[in-house]
Structures are given as structure tokens and as C-alpha cells.
mmCIF file of C-alpha atoms in Angstrom:
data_model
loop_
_atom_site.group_PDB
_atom_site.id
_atom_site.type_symbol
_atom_site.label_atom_id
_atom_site.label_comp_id
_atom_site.label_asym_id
_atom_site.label_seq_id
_atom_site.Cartn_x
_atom_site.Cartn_y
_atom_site.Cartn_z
ATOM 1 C CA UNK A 10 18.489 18.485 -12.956
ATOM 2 C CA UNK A 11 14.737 19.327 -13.838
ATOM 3 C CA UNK A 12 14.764 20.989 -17.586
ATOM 4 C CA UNK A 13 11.807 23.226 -16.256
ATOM 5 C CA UNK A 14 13.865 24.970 -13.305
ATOM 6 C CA UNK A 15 17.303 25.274 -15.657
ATOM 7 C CA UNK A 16 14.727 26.702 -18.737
ATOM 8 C CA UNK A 17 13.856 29.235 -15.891
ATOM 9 C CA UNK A 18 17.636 29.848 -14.798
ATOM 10 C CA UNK A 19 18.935 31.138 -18.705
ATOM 11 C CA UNK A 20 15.847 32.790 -19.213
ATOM 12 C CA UNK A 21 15.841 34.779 -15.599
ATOM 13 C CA UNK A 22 19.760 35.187 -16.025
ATOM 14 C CA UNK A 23 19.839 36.623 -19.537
ATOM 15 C CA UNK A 24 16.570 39.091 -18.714
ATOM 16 C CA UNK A 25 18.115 40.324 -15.576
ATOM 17 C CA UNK A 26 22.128 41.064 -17.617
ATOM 18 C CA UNK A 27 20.410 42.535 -20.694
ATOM 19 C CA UNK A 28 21.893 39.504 -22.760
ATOM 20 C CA UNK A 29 20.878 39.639 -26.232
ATOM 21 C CA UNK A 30 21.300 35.687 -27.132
ATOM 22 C CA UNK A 31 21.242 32.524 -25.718
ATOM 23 C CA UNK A 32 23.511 29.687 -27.153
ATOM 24 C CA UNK A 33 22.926 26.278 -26.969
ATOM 25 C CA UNK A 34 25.477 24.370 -29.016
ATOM 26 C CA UNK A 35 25.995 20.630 -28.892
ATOM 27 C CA UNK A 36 29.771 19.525 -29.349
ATOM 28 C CA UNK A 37 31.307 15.640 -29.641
ATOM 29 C CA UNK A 38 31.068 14.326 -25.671
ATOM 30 C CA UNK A 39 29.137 17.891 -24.365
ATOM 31 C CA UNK A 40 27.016 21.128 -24.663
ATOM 32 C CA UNK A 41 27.969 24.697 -24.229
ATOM 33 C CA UNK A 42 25.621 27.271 -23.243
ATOM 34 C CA UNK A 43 26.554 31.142 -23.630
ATOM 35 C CA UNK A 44 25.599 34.013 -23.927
ATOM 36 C CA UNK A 45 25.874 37.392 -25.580
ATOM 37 C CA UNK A 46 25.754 41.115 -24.908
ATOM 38 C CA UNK A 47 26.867 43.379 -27.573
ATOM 39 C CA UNK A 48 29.889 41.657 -29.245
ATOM 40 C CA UNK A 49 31.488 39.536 -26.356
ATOM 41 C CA UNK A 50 30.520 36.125 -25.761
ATOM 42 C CA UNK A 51 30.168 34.875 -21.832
ATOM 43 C CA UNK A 52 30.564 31.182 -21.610
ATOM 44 C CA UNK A 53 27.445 30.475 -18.668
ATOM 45 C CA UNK A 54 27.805 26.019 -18.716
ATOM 46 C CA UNK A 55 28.520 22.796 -19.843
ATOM 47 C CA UNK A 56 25.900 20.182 -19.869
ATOM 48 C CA UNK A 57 25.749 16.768 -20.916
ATOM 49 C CA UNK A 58 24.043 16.134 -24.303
ATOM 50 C CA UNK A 59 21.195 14.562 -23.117
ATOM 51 C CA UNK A 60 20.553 17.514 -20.841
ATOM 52 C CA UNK A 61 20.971 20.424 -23.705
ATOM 53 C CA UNK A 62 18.942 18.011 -26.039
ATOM 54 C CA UNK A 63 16.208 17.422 -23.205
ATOM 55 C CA UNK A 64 16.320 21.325 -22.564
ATOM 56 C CA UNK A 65 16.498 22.449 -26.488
ATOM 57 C CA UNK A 66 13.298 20.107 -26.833
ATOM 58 C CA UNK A 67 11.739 21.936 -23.952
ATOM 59 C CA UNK A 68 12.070 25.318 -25.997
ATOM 60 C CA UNK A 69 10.576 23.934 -29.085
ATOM 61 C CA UNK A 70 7.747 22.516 -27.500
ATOM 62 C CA UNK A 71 6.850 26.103 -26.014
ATOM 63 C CA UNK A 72 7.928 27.591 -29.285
ATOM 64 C CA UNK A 73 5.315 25.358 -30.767
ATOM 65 C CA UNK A 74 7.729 24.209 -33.224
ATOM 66 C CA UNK A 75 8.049 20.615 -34.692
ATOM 67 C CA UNK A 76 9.875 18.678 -31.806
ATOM 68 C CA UNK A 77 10.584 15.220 -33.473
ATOM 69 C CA UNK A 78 12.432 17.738 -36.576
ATOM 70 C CA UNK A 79 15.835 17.766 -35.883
ATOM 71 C CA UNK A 80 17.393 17.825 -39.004
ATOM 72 C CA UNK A 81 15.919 21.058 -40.576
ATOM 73 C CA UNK A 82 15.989 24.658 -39.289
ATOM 74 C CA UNK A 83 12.951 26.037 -37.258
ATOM 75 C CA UNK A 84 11.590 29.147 -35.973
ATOM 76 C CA UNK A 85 9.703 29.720 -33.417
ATOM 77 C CA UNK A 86 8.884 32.196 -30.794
ATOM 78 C CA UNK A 87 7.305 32.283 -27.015
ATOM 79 C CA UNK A 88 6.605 34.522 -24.368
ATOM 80 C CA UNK A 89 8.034 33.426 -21.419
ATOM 81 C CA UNK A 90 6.806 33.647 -17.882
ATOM 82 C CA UNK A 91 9.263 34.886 -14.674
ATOM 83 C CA UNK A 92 8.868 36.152 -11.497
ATOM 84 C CA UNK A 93 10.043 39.212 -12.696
ATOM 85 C CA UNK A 94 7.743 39.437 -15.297
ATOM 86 C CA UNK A 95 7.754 38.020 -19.088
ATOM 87 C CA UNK A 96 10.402 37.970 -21.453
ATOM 88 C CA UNK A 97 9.508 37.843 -25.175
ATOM 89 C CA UNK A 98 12.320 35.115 -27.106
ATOM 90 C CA UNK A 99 12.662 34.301 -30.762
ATOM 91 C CA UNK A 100 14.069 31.018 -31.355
ATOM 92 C CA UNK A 101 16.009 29.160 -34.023
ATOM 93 C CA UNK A 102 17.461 25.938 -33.968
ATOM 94 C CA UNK A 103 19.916 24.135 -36.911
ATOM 95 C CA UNK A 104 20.672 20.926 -36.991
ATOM 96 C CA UNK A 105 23.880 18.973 -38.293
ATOM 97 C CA UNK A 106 24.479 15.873 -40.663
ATOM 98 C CA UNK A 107 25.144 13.550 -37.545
ATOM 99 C CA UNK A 108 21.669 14.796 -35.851
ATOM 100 C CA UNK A 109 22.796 17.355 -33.016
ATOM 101 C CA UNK A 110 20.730 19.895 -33.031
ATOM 102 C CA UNK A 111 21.733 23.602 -31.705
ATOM 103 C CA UNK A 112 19.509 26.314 -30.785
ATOM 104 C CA UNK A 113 19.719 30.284 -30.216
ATOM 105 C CA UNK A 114 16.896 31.830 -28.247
ATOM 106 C CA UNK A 115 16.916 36.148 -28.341
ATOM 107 C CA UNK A 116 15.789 38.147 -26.160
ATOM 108 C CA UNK A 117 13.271 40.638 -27.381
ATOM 109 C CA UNK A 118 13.051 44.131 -24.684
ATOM 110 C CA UNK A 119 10.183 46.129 -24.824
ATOM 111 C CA UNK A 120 11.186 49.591 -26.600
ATOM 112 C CA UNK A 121 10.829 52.763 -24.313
ATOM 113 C CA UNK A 122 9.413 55.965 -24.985
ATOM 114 C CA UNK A 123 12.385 58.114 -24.105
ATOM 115 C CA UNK A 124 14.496 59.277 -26.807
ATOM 116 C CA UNK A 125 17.110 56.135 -28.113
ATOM 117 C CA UNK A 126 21.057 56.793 -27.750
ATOM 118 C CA UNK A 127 22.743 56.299 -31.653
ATOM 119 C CA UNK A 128 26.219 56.208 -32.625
ATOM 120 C CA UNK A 129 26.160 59.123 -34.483
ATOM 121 C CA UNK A 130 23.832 61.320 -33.291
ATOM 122 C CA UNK A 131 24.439 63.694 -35.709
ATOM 123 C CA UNK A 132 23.413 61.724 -38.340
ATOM 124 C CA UNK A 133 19.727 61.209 -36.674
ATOM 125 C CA UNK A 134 18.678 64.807 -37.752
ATOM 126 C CA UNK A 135 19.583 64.527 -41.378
ATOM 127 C CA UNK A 136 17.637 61.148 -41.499
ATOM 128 C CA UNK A 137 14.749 63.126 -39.858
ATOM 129 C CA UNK A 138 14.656 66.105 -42.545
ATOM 130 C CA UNK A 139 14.829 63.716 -45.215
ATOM 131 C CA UNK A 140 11.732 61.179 -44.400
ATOM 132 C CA UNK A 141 9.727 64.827 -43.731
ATOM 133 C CA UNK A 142 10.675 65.907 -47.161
ATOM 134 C CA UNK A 143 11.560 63.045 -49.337
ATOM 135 C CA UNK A 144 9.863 59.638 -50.752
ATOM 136 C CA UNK A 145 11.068 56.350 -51.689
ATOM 137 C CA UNK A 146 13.321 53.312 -49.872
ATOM 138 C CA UNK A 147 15.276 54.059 -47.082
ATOM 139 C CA UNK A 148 17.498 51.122 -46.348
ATOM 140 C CA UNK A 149 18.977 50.553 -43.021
ATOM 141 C CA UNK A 150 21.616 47.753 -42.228
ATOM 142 C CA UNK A 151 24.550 46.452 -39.551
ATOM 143 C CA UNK A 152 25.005 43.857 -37.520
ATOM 144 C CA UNK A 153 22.827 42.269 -34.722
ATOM 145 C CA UNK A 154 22.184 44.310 -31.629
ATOM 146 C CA UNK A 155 23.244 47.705 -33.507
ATOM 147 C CA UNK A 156 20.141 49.175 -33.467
ATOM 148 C CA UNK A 157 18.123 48.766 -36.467
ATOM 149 C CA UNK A 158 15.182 47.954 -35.686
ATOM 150 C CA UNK A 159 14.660 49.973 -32.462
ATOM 151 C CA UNK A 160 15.819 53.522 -34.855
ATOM 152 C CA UNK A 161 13.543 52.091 -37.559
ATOM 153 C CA UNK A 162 10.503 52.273 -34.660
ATOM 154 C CA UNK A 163 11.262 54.725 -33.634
ATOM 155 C CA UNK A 164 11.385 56.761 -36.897
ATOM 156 C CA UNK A 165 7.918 55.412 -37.300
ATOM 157 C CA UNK A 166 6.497 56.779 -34.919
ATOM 158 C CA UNK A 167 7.419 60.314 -36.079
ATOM 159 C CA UNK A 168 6.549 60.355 -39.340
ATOM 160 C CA UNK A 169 3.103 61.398 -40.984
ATOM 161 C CA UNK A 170 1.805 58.344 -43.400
ATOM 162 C CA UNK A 171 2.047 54.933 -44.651
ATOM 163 C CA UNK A 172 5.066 53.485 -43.560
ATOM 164 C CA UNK A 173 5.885 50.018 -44.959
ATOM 165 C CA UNK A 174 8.635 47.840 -43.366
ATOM 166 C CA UNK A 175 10.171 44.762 -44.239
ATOM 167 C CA UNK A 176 11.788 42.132 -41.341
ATOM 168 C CA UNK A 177 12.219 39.080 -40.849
ATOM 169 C CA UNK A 178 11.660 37.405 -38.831
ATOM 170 C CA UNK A 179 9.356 40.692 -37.418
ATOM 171 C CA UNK A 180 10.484 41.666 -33.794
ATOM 172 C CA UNK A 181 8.036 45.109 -33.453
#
């Protein structure tokens, strides 16, 4: 299998399902790539573990990230050409005391001007008043792919004045 065309296969895959990450773990005899939307897990395929190590290496090397550095965790981050257009991806890879070396690549979405859905909606209005009226640290927190950042934006952009945010790594 050519690394280039299966690179081209995750990345086209997760853009077009709205996946959020990409897993690439290395086990004892194989590899396991999945994915993730929201909170569930998809299991996508197996792969040898010179094929997830050849295709991990592939990622780096467009991340621009240290190749031969296996050992140590790296960050690194790409924007990645499709037919369908191109897909911003943060990656990270950790490796293990035997050498295998994992990777998660996530899929960054441009954010839209139309008004974002929250869970509680209600909630949005009071935050609103209180940036318009009041100064100091707001602090926003919960788990990946809850919204954070894209509220955060999008409070931003309404609000007369320095704004100072604090992310990392930075995704807007």
C-alpha cells in the first residue's frame, strides 16, 4: 500500500464524517487506526507496524516535526491538501519505553459566521451581560470537542476591547 494514497484516505474520510481525531496506536504484533466524533470511538483499520510506523513518519515529516525522535512527544501541525479542499490537522505523537510511537492528528473546521448551538442556551445571555459590564478572568473549561474554543471566538468577536486568550496549543 502507498503511505501517500492511505495519508489521503484518513484525512478525506475524517473531513468528509466531521471526525474530530485520528488515532494511530501501535499494539504488540499490529496498529489500530480510529477515529472519533463526539464521545464514541469508530474503529476504521488494522495495519501492520511497519505500515502505521511508515504512515506516522509520513505525518511528521509534513508536520515538520523531528522524524528520527521517537522517544519524546512532538507537536506539530499541517495543512493538508484534498480534492475537496484543505483540512487544517494538529498533530501529536508519544512514544513508549520499547520505541512504538503513537500519533493523534485533529481535525481543525473552519468556524462559521452563523450563530453556534450551546448546551445551555440560556446560559449564553448571562455570559453576554457580564463581559459588557464586568472586568477580569473569565475561565472556560470541559472536555475536548465541547465547545470551548469555538464559544470563546465567538464571544470575541462581540465584545468591545482587548481581549487576551490563553491556549495551547492555539487552534483560532
Amino acid at each position: 500500500m502507498v503511505i501517500e494514497e492511505l495519508s489521503h484516505e484518513l484525512v478525506a474520510y475524517g473531513r468528509k464524517n466531521q471526525m474530530q481525531d485520528l488515532y494511530i496506536y501501535i499494539q504488540q504484533e499490529n496498529a489500530c487506526v480510529m477515529f472519533r466524533k463526539n464521545t464514541q470511538l469508530f474503529s476504521y483499520r488494522t495495519f501492520t507496524k511497519n505500515v502505521a510506523s511508515q504512515l506516522i513518519s509520513r505525518f511528521k515529516y509534513l508536520g515538520e516535526m523531528d522524524v528520527g525522535e521517537k522517544r519524546k512527544a512532538q507537536l506539530g501541525a499541517i495543512t493538508y491538501s484534498l480534492k475537496q479542499g484543505q483540512q487544517r490537522l494538529r498533530l501529536s505523537t508519544v512514544g513508549d519505553y520499547q520505541g512504538k510511537e503513537s500519533m493523534v492528528i485533529r481535525f481543525l473546521y473552519a468556524l462559521r459566521d452563523e450563530e453556534p448551538a450551546y448546551f445551555f442556551p440560556e446560559d449564553v445571555q448571562i455570559i453576554f451581560e457580564k463581559i459588557q459590564t464586568e472586568r477580569g478572568l473569565f475561565l472556560f473549561s470541559g472536555p475536548t470537542g465541547s465547545g470551548k474554543t469555538t464559544f470563546m471566538y465567538h464571544l470575541a468577536r462581540h465584545i468591545k476591547g482587548r481581549v487576551i486568550t490563553i491556549e495551547d496549543p492555539v487552534e483560532i
